[in-house]
Structures are given as C-alpha cells and as structure tokens.
Coordinates of N, CA and C in Angstrom, one line a residue:
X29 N 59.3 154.1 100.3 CA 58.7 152.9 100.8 C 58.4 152.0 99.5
X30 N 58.8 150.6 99.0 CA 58.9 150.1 98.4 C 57.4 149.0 98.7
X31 N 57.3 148.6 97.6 CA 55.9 147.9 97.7 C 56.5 146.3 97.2
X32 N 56.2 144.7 97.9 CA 56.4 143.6 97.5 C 55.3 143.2 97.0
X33 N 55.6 142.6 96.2 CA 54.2 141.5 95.5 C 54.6 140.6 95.5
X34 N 54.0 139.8 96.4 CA 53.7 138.4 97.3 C 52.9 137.1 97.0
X35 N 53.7 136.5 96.7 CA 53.2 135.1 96.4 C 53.0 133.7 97.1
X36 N 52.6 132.5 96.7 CA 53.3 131.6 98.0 C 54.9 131.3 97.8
X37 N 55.1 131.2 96.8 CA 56.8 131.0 97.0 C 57.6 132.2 97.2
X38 N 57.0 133.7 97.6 CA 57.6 134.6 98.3 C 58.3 134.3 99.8
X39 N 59.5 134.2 100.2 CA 59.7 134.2 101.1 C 61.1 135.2 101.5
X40 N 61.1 136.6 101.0 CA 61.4 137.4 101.3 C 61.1 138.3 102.7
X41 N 62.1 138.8 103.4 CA 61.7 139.6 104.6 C 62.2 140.9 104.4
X42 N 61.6 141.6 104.1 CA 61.7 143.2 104.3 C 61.1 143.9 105.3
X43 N 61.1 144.9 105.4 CA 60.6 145.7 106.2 C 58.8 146.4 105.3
X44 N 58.0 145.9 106.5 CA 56.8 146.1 106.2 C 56.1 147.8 106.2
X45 N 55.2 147.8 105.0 CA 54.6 149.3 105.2 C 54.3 149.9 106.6
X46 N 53.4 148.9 107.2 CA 53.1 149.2 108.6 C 54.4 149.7 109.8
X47 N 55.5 149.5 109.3 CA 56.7 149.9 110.2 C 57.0 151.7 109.6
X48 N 56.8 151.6 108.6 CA 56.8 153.0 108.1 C 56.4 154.3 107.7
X49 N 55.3 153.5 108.0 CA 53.9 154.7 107.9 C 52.9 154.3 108.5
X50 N 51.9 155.5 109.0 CA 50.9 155.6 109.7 C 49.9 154.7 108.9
X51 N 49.8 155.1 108.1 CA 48.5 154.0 107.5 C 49.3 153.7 106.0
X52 N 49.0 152.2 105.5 CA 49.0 152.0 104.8 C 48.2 151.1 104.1
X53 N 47.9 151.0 102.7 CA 46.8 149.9 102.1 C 47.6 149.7 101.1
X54 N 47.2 147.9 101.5 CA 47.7 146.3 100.9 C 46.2 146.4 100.1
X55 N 46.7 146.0 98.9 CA 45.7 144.8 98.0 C 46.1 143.2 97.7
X56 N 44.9 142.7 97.9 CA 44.7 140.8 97.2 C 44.1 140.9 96.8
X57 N 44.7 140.2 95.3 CA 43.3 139.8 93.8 C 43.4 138.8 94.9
X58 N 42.0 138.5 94.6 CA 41.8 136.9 94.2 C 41.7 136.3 93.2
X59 N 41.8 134.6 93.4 CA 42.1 134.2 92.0 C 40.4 134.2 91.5
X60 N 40.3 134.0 90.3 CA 39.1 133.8 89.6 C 37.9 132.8 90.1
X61 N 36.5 133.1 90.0 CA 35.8 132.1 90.6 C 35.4 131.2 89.7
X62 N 34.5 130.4 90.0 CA 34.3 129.1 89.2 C 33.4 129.9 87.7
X63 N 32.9 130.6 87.8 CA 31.5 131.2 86.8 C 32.8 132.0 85.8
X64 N 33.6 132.7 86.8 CA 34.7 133.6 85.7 C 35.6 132.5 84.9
X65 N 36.2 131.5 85.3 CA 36.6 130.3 84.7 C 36.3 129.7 84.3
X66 N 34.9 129.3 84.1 CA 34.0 128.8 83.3 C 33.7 129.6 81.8
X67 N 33.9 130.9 81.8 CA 33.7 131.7 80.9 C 35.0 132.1 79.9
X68 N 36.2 131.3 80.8 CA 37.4 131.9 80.4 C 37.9 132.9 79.6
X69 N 37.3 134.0 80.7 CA 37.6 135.0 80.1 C 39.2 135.9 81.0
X70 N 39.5 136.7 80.1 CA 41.4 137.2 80.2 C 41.1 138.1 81.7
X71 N 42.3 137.9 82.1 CA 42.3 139.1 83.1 C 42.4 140.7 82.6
X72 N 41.9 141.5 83.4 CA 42.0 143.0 82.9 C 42.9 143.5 83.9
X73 N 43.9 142.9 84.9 CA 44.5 143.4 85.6 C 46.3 142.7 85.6
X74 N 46.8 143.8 85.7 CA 48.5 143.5 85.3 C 48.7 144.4 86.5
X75 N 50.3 144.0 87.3 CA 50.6 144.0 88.3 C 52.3 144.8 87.8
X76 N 52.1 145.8 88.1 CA 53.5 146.4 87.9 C 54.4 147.0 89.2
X77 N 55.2 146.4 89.8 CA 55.4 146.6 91.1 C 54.8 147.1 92.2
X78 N 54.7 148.3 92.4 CA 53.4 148.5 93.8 C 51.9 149.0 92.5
X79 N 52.2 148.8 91.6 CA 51.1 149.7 90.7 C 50.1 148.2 90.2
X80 N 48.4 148.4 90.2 CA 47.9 147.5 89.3 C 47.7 148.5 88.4
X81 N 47.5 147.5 87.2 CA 46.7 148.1 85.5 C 46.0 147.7 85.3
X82 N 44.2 148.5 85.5 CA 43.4 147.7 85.2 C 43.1 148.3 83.6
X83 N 42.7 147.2 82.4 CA 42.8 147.7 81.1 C 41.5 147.2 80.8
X84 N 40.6 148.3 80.5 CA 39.1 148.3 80.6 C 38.9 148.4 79.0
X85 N 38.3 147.8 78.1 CA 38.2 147.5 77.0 C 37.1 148.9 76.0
X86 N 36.6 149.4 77.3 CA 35.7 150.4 77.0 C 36.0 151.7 77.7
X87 N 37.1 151.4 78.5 CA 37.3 153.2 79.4 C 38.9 153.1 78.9
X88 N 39.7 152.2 78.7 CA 41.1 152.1 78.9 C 41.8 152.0 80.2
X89 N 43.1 152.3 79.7 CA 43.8 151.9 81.0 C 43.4 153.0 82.7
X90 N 43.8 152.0 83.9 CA 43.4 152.8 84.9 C 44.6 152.3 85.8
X91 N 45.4 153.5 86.5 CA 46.7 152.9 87.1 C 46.5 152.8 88.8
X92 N 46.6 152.4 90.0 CA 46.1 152.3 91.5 C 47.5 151.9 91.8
X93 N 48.1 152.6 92.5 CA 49.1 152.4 93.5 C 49.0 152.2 95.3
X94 N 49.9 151.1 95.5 CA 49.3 150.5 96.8 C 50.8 150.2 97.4
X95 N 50.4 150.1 98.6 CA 51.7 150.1 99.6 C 52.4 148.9 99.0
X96 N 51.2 147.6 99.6 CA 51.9 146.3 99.3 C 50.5 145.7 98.5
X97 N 50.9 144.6 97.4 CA 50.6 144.0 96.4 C 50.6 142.6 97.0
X98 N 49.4 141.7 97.1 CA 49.5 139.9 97.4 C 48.7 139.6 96.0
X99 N 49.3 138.7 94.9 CA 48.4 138.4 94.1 C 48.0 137.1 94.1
X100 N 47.2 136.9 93.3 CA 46.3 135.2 93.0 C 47.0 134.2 94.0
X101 N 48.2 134.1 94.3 CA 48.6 132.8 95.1 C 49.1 133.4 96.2
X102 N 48.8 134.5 96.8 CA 49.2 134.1 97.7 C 48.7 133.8 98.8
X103 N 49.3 133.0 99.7 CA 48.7 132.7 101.2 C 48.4 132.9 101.9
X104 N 47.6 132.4 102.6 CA 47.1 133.3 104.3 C 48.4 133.8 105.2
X105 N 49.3 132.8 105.1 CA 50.3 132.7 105.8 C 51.3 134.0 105.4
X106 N 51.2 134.3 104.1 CA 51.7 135.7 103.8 C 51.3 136.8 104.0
X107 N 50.4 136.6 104.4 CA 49.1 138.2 104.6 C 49.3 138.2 106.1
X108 N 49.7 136.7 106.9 CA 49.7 136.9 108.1 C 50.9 137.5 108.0
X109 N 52.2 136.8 107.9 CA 53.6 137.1 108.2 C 54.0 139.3 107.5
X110 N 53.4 139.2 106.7 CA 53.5 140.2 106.4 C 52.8 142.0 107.2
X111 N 51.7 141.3 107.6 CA 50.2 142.8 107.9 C 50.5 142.2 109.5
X112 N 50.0 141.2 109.6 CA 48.6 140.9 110.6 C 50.3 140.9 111.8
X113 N 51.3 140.0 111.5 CA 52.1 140.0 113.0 C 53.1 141.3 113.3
X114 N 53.2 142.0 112.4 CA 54.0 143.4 112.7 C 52.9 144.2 113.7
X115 N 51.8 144.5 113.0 CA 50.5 145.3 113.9 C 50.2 144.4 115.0
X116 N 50.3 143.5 115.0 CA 50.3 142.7 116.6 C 51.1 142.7 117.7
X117 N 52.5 142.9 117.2 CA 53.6 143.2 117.7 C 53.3 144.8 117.8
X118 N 53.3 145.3 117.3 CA 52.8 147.1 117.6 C 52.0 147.6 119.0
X119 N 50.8 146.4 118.3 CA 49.6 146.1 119.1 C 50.0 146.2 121.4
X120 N 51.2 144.7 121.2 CA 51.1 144.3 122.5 C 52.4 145.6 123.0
X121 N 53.1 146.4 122.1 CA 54.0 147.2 122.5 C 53.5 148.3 123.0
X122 N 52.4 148.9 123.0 CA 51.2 149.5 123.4 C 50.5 150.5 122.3
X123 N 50.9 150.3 121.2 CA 50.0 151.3 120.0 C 48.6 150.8 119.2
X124 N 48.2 151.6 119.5 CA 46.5 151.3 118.7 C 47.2 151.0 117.7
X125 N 46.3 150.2 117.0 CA 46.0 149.3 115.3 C 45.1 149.5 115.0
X126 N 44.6 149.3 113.7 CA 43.2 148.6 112.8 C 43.5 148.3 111.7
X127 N 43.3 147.1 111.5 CA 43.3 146.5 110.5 C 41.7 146.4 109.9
X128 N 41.3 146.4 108.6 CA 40.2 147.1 108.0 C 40.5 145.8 106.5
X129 N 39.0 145.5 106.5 CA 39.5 144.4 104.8 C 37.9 145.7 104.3
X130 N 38.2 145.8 102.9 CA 37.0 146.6 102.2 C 37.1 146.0 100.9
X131 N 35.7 145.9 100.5 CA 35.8 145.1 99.2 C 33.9 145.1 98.6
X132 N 34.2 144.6 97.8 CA 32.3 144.3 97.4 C 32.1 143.5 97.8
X133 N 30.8 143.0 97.8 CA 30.2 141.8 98.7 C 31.0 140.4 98.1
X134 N 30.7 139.4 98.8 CA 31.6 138.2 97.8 C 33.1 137.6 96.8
X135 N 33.7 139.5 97.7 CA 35.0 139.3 97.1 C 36.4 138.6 97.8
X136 N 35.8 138.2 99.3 CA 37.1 137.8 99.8 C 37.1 138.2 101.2
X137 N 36.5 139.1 101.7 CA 36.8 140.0 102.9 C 37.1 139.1 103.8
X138 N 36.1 138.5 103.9 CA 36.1 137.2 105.3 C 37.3 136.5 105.2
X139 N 37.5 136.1 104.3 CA 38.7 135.1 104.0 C 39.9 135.2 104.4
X140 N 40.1 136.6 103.8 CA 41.4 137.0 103.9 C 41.5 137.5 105.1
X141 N 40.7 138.3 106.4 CA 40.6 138.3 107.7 C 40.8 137.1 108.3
X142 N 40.2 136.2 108.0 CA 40.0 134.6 108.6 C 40.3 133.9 108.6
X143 N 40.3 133.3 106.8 CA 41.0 132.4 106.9 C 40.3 131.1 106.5
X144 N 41.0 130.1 106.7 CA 40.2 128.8 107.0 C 41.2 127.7 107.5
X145 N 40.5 126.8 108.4 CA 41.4 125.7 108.6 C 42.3 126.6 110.0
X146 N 44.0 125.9 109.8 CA 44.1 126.3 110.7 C 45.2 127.5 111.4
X147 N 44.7 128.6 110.3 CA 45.2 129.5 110.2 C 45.9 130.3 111.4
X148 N 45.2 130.4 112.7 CA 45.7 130.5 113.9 C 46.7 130.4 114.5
X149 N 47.4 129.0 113.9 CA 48.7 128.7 114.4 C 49.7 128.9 113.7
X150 N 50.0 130.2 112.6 CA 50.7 130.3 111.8 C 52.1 130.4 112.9
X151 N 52.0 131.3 113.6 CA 53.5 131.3 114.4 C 53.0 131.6 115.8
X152 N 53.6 132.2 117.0 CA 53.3 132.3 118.0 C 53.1 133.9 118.1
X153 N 52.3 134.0 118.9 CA 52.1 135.3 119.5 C 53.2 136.1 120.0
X154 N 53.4 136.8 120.1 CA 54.4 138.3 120.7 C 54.5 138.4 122.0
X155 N 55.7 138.3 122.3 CA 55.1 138.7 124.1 C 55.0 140.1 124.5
X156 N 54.2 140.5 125.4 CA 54.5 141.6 125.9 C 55.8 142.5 126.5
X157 N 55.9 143.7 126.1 CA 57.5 143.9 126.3 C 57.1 143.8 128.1
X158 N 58.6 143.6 128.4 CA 58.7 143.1 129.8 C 59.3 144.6 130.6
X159 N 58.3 144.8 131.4 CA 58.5 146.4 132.5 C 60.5 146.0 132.8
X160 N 61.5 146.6 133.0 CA 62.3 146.5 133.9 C 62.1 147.0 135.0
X161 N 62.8 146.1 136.2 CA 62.6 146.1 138.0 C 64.0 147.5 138.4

C-alpha cells in the first residue's frame, strides 16, 4: 500500500488506503499560522513519501509513517475526493465507517472535517446499490 502526498495541483487517481485496509491514518500539516509567520521561523517537518521527519533541534530526528500524506496546500476538495467519498461509497454499500480527525486543540480538526464555504457540493452523492427484481 503506497502512500500519496497531496496537494492542490494533485490530480492523480489511485486507489485509496481505505479500499485496502481495515483502518487506515491520513495526515494534514497545516500551513503555518499568522503568530508562526510572524516569527519566521523554519519548518521542523520534511515529507518523505508516506514518511514525515520531524527534526527536533534538541531530541533529533523523529520518523511517522502514515497511509496517506495531504500537505500545506492541499484542499478540502482533496481530502474529500480522496477519504471522505470512497467511505461514503462503502458507507451506502452497507459497511460501517468512521472517519475520526485527532489533533491538539486549535490545530485544524474542524476544518478539515468541515470545511468552509461550500464544501458540500464537491461532487454528488453515491447512490445506493440497486436490489435486483
């Protein structure tokens, strides 16, 4: 199982973690906030195919491997097309889902569940598979 790192001008289709395993965990940086930009200070995190490197100036390096990778740009619209409509499609075919965001307070959770604007109409909903007569 190969891991994408996702951007907005990603517009690759592969085949998603969730089609291939029972559980899988996606990470999103986000990009930096106004107080971290203001400080301009360096990122401690490098992105090496499904692996981040976080390079801690006082512990060293720390390696996290993850199904799927979305970094600093990518879009709602990516996180939808990618996570959210395969497990939807799963969803109306009749298999339990959960989708789960975990993070520190202030890091994103809502967002990246939610959204803003008008995230809802990214594509159309799934239909339910149809009984044959």
């Amino acid at each position: 199982m190969g891991a994408d790192i996702h951007h907005d001008d990603d517009s690759s289709s592969s085949s998603t973690p969730q089609e291939e395993e029972a559980i899988s965990v996606c990470l999103r940086l986000r990009p930096p906030n106004k107080l971290e930009t203001s400080r301009r200070g360096r990122s401690c995190i490098s992105i090496d195919e499904k692996k981040i490197i976080v390079d801690s100036p006082l512990e060293g390096e720390f390696e996290f491997e993850y199904d799927e990778i979305f970094d600093e740009g990518a879009s709602q619209a990516s996180l939808h097309n990618s996570i959210t409509m395969p497990l939807t499609s799963r969803l109306v075919s009749g298999y339990n889902v959960a989708l789960l965001a975990y993070g520190q307070s202030t890091s994103g959770k809502t967002y990246t569940l939610m959204g803003e604007g008008d995230y809802l109409n990214l594509s159309p909903p799934p239909k339910p598979p149809q009984k044959q007569k």
